[in-house]
mmCIF file of C-alpha atoms in Angstrom:
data_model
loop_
_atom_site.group_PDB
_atom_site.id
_atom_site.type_symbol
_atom_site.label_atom_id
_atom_site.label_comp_id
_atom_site.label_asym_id
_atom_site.label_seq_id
_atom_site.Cartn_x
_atom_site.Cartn_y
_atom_site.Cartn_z
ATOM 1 C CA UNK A 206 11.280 -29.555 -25.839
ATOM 2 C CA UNK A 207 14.503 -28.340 -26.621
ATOM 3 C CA UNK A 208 12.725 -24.895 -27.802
ATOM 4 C CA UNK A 209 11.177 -24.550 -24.724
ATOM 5 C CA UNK A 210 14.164 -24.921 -22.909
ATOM 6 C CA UNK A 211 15.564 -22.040 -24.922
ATOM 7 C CA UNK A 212 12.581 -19.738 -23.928
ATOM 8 C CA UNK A 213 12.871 -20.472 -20.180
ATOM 9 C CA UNK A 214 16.156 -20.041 -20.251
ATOM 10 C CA UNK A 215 15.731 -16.080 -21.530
ATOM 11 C CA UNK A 216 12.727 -16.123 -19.412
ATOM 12 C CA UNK A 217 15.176 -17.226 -16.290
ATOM 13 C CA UNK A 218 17.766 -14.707 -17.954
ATOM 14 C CA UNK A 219 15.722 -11.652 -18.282
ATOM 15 C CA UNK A 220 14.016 -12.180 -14.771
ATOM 16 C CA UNK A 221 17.066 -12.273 -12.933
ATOM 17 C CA UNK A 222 18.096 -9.191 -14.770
ATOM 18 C CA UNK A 223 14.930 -7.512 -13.886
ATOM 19 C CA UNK A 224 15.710 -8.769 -9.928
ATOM 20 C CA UNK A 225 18.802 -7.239 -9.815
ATOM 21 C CA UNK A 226 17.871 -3.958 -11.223
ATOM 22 C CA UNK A 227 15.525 -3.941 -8.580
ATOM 23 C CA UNK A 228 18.220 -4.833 -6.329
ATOM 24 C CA UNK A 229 20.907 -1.915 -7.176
ATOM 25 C CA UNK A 230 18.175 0.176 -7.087
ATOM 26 C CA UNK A 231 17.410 -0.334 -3.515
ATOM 27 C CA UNK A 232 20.498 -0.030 -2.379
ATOM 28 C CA UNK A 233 20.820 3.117 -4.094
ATOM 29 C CA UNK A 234 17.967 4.248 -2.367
ATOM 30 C CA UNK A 235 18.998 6.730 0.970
ATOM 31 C CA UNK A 236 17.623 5.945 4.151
ATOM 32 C CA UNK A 237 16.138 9.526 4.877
ATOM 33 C CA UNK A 238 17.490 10.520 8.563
ATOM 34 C CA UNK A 239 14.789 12.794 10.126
ATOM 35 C CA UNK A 240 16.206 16.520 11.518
ATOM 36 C CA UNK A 241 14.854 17.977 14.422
ATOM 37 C CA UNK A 242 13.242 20.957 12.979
ATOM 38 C CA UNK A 243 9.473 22.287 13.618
ATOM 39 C CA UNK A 244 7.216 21.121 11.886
ATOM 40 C CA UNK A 245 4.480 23.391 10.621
ATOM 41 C CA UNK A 246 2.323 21.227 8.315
ATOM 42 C CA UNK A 247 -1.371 20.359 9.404
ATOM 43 C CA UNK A 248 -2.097 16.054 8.987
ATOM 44 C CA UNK A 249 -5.329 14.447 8.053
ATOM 45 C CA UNK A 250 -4.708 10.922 8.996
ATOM 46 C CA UNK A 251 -7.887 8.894 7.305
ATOM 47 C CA UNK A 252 -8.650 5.451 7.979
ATOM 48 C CA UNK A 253 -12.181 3.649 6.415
ATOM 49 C CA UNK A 254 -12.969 0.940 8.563
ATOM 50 C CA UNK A 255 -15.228 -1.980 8.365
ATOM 51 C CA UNK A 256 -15.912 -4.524 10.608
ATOM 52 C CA UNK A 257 -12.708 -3.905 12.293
ATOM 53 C CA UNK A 258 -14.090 -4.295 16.446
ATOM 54 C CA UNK A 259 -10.801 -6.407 16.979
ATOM 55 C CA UNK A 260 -8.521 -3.843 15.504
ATOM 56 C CA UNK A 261 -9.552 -0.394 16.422
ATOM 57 C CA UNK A 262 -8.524 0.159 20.002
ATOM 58 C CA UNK A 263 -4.983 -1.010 18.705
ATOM 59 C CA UNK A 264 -5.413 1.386 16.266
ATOM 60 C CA UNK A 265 -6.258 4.479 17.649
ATOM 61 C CA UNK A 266 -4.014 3.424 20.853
ATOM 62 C CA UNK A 267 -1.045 3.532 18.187
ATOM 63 C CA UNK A 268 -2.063 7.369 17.011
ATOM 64 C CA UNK A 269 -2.848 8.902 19.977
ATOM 65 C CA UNK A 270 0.513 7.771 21.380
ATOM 66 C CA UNK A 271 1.914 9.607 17.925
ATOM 67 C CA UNK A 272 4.936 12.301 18.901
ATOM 68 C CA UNK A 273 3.735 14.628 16.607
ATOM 69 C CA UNK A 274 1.995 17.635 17.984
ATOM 70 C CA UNK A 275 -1.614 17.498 18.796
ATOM 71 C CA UNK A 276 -2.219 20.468 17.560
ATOM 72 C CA UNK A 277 -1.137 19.789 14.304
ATOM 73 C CA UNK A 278 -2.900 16.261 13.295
ATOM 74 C CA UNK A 279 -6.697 14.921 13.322
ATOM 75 C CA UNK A 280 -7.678 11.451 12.896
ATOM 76 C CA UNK A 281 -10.854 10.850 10.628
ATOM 77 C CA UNK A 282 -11.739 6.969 10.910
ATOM 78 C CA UNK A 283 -14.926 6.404 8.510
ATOM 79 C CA UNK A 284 -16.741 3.470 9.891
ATOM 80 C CA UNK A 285 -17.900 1.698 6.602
ATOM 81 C CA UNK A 286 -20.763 0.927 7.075
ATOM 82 C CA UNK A 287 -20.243 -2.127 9.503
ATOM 83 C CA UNK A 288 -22.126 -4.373 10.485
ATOM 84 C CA UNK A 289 -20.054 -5.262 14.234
ATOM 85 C CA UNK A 290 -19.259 -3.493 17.064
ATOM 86 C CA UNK A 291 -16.885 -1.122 15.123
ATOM 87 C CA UNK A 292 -18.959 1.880 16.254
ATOM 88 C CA UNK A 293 -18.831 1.759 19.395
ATOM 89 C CA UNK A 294 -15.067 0.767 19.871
ATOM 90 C CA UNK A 295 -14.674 3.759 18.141
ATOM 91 C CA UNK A 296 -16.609 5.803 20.366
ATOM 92 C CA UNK A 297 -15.465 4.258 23.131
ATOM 93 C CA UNK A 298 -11.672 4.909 22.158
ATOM 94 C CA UNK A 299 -12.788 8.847 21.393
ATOM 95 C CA UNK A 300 -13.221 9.260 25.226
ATOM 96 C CA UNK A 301 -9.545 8.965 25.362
ATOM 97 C CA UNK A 302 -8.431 11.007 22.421
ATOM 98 C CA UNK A 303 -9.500 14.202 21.701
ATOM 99 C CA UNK A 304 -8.386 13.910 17.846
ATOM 100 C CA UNK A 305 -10.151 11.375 16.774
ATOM 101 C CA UNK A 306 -13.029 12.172 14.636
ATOM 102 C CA UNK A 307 -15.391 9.502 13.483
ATOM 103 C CA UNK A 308 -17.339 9.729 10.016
ATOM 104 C CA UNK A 309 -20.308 7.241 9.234
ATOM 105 C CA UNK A 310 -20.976 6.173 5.558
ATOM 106 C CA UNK A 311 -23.600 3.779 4.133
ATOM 107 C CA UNK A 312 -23.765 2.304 0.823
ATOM 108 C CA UNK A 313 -26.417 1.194 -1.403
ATOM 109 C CA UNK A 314 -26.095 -2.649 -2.497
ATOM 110 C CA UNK A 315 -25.276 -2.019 -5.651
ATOM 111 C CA UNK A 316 -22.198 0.257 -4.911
ATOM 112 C CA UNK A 317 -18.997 -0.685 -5.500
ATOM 113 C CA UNK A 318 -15.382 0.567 -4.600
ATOM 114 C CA UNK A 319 -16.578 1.217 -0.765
ATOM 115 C CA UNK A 320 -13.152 2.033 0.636
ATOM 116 C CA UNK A 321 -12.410 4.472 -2.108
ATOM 117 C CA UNK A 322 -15.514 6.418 -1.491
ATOM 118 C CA UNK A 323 -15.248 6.204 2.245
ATOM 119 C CA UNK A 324 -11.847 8.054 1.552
ATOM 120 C CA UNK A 325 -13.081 10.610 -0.071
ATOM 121 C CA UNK A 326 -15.916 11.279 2.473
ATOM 122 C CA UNK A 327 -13.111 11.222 4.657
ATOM 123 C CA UNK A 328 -11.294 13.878 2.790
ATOM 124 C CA UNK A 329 -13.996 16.007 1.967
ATOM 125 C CA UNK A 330 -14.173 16.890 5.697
ATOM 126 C CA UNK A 331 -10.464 17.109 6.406
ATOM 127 C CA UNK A 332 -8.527 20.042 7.420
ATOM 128 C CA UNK A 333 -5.138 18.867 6.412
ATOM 129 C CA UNK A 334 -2.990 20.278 4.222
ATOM 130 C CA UNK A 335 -1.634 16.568 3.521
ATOM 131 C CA UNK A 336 -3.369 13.314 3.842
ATOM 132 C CA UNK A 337 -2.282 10.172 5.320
ATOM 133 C CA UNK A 338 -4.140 7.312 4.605
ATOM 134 C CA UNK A 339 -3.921 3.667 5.934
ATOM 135 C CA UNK A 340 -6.208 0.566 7.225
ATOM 136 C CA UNK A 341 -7.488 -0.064 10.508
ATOM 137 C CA UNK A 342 -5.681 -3.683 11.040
ATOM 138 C CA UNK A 343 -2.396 -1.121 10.942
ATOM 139 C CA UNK A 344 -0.511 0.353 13.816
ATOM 140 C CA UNK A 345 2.218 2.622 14.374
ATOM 141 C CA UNK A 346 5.241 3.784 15.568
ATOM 142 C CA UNK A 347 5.773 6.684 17.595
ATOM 143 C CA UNK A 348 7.288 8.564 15.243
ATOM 144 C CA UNK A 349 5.531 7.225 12.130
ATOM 145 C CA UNK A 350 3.553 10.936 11.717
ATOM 146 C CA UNK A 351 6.823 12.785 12.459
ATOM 147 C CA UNK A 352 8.268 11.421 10.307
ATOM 148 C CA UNK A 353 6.282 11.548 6.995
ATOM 149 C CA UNK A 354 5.565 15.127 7.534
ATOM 150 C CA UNK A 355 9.698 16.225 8.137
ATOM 151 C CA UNK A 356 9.732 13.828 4.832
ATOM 152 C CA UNK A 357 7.413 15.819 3.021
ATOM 153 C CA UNK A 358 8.366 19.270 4.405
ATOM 154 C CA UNK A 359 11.871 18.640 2.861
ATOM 155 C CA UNK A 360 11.121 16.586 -0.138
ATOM 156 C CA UNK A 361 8.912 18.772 -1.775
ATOM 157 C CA UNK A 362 7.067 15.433 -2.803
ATOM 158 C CA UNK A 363 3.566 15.530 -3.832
ATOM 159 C CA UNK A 364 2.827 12.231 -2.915
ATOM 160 C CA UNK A 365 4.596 9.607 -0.615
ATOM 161 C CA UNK A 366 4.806 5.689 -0.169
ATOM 162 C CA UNK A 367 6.645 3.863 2.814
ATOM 163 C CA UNK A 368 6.551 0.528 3.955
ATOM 164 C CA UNK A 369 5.034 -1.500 5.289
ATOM 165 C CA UNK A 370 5.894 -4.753 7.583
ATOM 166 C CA UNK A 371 3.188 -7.820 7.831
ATOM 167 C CA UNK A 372 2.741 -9.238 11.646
ATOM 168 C CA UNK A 373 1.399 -12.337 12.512
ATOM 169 C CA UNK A 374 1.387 -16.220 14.564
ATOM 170 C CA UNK A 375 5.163 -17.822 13.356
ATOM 171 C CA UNK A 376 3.941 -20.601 10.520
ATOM 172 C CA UNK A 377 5.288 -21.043 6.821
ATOM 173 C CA UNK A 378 2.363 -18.504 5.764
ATOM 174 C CA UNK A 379 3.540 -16.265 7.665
ATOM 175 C CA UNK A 380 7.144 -16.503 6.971
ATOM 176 C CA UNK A 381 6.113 -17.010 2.622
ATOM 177 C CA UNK A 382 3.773 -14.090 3.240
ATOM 178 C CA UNK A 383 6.720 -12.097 5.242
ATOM 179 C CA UNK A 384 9.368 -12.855 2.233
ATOM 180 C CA UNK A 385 6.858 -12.031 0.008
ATOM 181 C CA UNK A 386 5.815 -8.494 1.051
ATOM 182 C CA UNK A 387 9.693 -7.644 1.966
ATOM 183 C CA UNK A 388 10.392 -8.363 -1.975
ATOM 184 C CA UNK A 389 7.546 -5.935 -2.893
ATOM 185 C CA UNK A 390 8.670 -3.519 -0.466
ATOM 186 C CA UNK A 391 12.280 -3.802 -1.710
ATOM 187 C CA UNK A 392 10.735 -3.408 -5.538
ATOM 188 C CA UNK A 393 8.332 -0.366 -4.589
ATOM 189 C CA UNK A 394 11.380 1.433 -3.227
ATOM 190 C CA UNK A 395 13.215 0.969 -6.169
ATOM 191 C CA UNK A 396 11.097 1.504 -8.481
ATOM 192 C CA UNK A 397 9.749 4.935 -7.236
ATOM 193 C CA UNK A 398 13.066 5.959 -6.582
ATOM 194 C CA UNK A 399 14.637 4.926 -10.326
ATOM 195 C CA UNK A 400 11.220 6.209 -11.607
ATOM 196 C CA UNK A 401 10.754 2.890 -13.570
ATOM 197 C CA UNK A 402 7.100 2.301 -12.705
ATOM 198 C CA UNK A 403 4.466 3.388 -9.987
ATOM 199 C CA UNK A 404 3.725 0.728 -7.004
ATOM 200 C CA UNK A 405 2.557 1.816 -3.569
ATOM 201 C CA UNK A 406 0.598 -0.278 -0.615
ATOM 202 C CA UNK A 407 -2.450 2.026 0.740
ATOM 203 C CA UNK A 408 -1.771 0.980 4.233
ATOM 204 C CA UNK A 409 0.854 3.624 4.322
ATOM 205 C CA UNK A 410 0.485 6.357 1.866
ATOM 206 C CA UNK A 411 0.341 10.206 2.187
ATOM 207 C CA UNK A 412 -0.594 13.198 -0.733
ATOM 208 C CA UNK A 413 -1.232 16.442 -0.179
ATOM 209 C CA UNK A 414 -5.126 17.460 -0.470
ATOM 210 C CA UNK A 415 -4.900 20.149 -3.194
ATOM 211 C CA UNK A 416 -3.494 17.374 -5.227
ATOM 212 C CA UNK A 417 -5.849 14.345 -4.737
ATOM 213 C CA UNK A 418 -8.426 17.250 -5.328
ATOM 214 C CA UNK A 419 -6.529 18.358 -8.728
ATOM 215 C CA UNK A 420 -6.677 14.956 -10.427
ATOM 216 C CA UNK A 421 -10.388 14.234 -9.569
ATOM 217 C CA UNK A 422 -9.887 12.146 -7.058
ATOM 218 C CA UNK A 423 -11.112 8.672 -7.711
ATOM 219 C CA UNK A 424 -13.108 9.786 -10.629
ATOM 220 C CA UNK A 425 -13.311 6.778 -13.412
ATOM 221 C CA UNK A 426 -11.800 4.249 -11.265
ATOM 222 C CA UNK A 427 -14.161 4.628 -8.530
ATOM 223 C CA UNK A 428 -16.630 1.613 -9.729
ATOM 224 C CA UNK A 429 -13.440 -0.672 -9.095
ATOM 225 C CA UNK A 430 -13.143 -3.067 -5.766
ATOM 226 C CA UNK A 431 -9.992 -1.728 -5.372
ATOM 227 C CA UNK A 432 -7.355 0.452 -6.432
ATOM 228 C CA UNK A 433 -7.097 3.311 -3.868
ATOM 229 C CA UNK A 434 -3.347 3.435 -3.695
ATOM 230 C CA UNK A 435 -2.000 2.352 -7.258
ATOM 231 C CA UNK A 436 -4.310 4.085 -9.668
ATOM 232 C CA UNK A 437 -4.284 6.722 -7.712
ATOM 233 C CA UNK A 438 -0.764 7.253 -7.940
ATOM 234 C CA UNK A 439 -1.071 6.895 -11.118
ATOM 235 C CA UNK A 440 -3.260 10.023 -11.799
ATOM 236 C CA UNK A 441 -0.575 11.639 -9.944
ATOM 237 C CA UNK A 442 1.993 10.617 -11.616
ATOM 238 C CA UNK A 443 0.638 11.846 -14.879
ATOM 239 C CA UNK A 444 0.158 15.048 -13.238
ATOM 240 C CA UNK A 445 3.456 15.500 -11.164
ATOM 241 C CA UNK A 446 5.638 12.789 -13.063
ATOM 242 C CA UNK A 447 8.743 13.756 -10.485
ATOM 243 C CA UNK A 448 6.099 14.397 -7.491
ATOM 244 C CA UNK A 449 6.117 11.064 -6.223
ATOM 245 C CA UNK A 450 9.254 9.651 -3.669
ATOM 246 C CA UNK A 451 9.655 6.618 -1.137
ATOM 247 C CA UNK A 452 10.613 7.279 2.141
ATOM 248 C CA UNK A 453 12.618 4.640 3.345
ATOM 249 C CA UNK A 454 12.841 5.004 7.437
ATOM 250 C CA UNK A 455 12.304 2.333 9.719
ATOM 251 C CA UNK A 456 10.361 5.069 11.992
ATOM 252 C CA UNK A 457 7.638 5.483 8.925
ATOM 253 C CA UNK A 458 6.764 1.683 8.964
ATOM 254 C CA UNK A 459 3.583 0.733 9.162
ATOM 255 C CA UNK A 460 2.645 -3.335 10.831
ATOM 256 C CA UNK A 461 -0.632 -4.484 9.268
ATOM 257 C CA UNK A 462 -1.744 -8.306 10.312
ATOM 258 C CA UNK A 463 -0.821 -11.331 7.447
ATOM 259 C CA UNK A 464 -3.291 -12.657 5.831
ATOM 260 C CA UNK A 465 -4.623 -15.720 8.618
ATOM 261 C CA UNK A 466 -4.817 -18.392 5.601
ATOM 262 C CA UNK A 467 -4.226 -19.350 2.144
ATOM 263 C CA UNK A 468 -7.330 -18.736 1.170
ATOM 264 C CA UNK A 469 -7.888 -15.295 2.910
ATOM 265 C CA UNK A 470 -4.110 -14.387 1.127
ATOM 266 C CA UNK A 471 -4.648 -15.827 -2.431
ATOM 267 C CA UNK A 472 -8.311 -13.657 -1.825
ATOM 268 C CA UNK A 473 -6.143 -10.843 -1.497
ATOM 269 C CA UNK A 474 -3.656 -11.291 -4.430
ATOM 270 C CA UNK A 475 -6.832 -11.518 -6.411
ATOM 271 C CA UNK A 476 -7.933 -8.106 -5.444
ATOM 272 C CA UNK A 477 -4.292 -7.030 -6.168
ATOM 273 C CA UNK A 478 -3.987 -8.527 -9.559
ATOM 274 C CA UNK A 479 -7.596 -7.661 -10.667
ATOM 275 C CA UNK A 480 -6.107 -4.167 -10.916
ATOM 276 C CA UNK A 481 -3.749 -4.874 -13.754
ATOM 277 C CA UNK A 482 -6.269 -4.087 -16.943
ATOM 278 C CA UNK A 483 -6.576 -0.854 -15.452
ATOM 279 C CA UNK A 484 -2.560 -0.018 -14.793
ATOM 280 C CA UNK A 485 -1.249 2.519 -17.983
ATOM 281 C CA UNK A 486 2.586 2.073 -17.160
ATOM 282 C CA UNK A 487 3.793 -0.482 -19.932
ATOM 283 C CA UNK A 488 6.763 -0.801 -18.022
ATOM 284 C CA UNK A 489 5.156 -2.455 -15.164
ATOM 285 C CA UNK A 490 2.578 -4.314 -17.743
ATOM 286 C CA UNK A 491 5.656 -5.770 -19.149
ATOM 287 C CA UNK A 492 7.341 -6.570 -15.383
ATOM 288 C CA UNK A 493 4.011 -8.232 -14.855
ATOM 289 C CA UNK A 494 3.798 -10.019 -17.539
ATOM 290 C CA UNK A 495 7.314 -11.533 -17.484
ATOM 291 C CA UNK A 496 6.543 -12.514 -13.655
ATOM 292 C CA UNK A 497 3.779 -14.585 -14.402
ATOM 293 C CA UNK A 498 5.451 -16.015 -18.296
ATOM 294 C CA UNK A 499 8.208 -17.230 -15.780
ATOM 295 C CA UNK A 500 5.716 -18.523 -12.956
ATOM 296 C CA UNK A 501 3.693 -20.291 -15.937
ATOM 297 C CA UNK A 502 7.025 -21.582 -17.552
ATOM 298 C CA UNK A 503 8.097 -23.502 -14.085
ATOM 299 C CA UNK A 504 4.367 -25.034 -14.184
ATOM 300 C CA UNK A 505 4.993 -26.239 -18.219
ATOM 301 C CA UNK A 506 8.518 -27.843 -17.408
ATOM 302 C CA UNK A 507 6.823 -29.738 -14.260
ATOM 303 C CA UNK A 508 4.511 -31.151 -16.256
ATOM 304 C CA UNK A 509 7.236 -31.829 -19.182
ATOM 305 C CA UNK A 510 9.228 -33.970 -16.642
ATOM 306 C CA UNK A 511 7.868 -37.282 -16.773
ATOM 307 C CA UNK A 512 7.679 -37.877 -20.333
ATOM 308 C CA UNK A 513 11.163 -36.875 -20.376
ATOM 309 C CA UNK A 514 12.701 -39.037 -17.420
ATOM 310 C CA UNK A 515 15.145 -41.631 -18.692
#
């Protein structure tokens, strides 16, 4: 027992260390104030959608009512192959906005990764110069185009994450879930910006064409589930290590819905986590690793206690 102790206790030690690193970083991090100067870059926002009839008009409310020129921005939503009224909300909501561009994909049983290659059918029909992608549970601020693209157009950045803020009914899901995602946010931030390791949420995510195009795409991760935000990043990264930047504005947030129950959100961190054989950056292997040594460590002392009491 009394060696175990002494392992959680560097466990404890070198998590907390890990934390605050996390933490400095962060606060390190600028909050990017946008200027007021023209914009000139063309935007392919791309959203695959499936099964989302209770989300779209919500959706494409939220980017039609976008302050960034019309001129300069399309909206491809590629209905996934649903199997719902998705269609025809989305048809409906393209009487209203003149942007909006709908793409139909069907998949073979047998096919897997779906979102990543309704993305790319998405993209292989765009006209922008840079791609934002993101899901079609999400809406947006007015500004949220705006101000990627002012991001971008001074940055330099080849590729860009920003956050992203859960919405939901007020229960102790919601509010674990909402503490949760703010402590991945905060980590994502910091780690892009101290260059430690690559993390990214799709829902809000932006790369210019040319260079989605100049690291194959999704090429050898495409049989995956998921994976169309972090392995793609990093391919990118191994192409543009310095390419890749946060942009931390509360205008470039994106609200997606929480997960509705446990089981729909511990489905989800499943999806997440069944990503990790594929992730190259040791330093985030490691960060994972020590996460779930410490996790597993709490579980192995609760189950020490009671032949231990008195």
């Amino acid at each position: 027992m009394a060696v175990f102790i002494l392992v959680f206790f560097i466990l404890i030690t070198a998590y907390g260390f890990v934390i605050d690193r996390y933490r400095k970083g962060w606060n390190q991090l600028p909050v990017y104030l946008k200027d007021e100067s023209s914009p000139s870059t063309y935007v392919s926002v791309i959203i695959a959608a499936r099964n989302e009839e209770k989300n779209i008009i919500a959706l494409t409310n939220s980017l039609r009512d976008q302050d960034y020129s019309a001129e300069l921005f399309e909206v491809i939503v590629v209905d996934d192959d649903s199997t719902d009224a998705t269609r025809d909300q989305l048809r409906l909501a393209a009487r209203d906005f003149q942007n909006l561009q709908i793409l139909s994909v069907k998949h073979d049983l047998i096919v897997t990764g779906h979102k990543k290659k309704a993305i790319e059918a998405g993209i292989g029909i765009a006209k922008g110069n840079l791609i934002i992608t993101s899901d079609a549970d999400c809406v947006f601020s007015p500004g949220w185009i705006s101000t990627i693209v002012n991001f971008y157009e001074k940055s330099g950045a080849k590729m860009i994450a920003a956050p992203v803020k859960l919405t939901g009914s007020l229960s102790f899901l919601y509010y674990f879930q909402v503490l949760d995602f703010l402590s991945l946010q905060g980590i994502t931030g910091a780690a892009l910006f101290k260059q430690l390791h690559v993390l990214c949420n799709g829902a809000n995510l932006a790369y210019e064409k040319k260079v989605f195009k100049a690291v194959g795409g999704f090429k050898d991760i495409d049989h995956l589930a998921s994976g169309d935000d972090m392995l793609l990043m990093q391919k990118i990264k191994d192409l543009y290590p310095e390419g890749i930047a946060y942009l931390k504005n509360t205008d470039a947030v994106v609200s997606t819905a929480a997960a509705g129950n446990w089981r729909a959100f511990f489905q989800q961190r499943i999806r997440w986590s069944s990503k990790a054989p594929y992730y190259k950056d040791r330093s985030l292997l490691y960060i994972l690793a020590l996460v779930y040594a410490v996790n597993l460590s709490f579980i192995v002392l609760l189950l020490f206690i009671p032949f231990n009491y008195g």
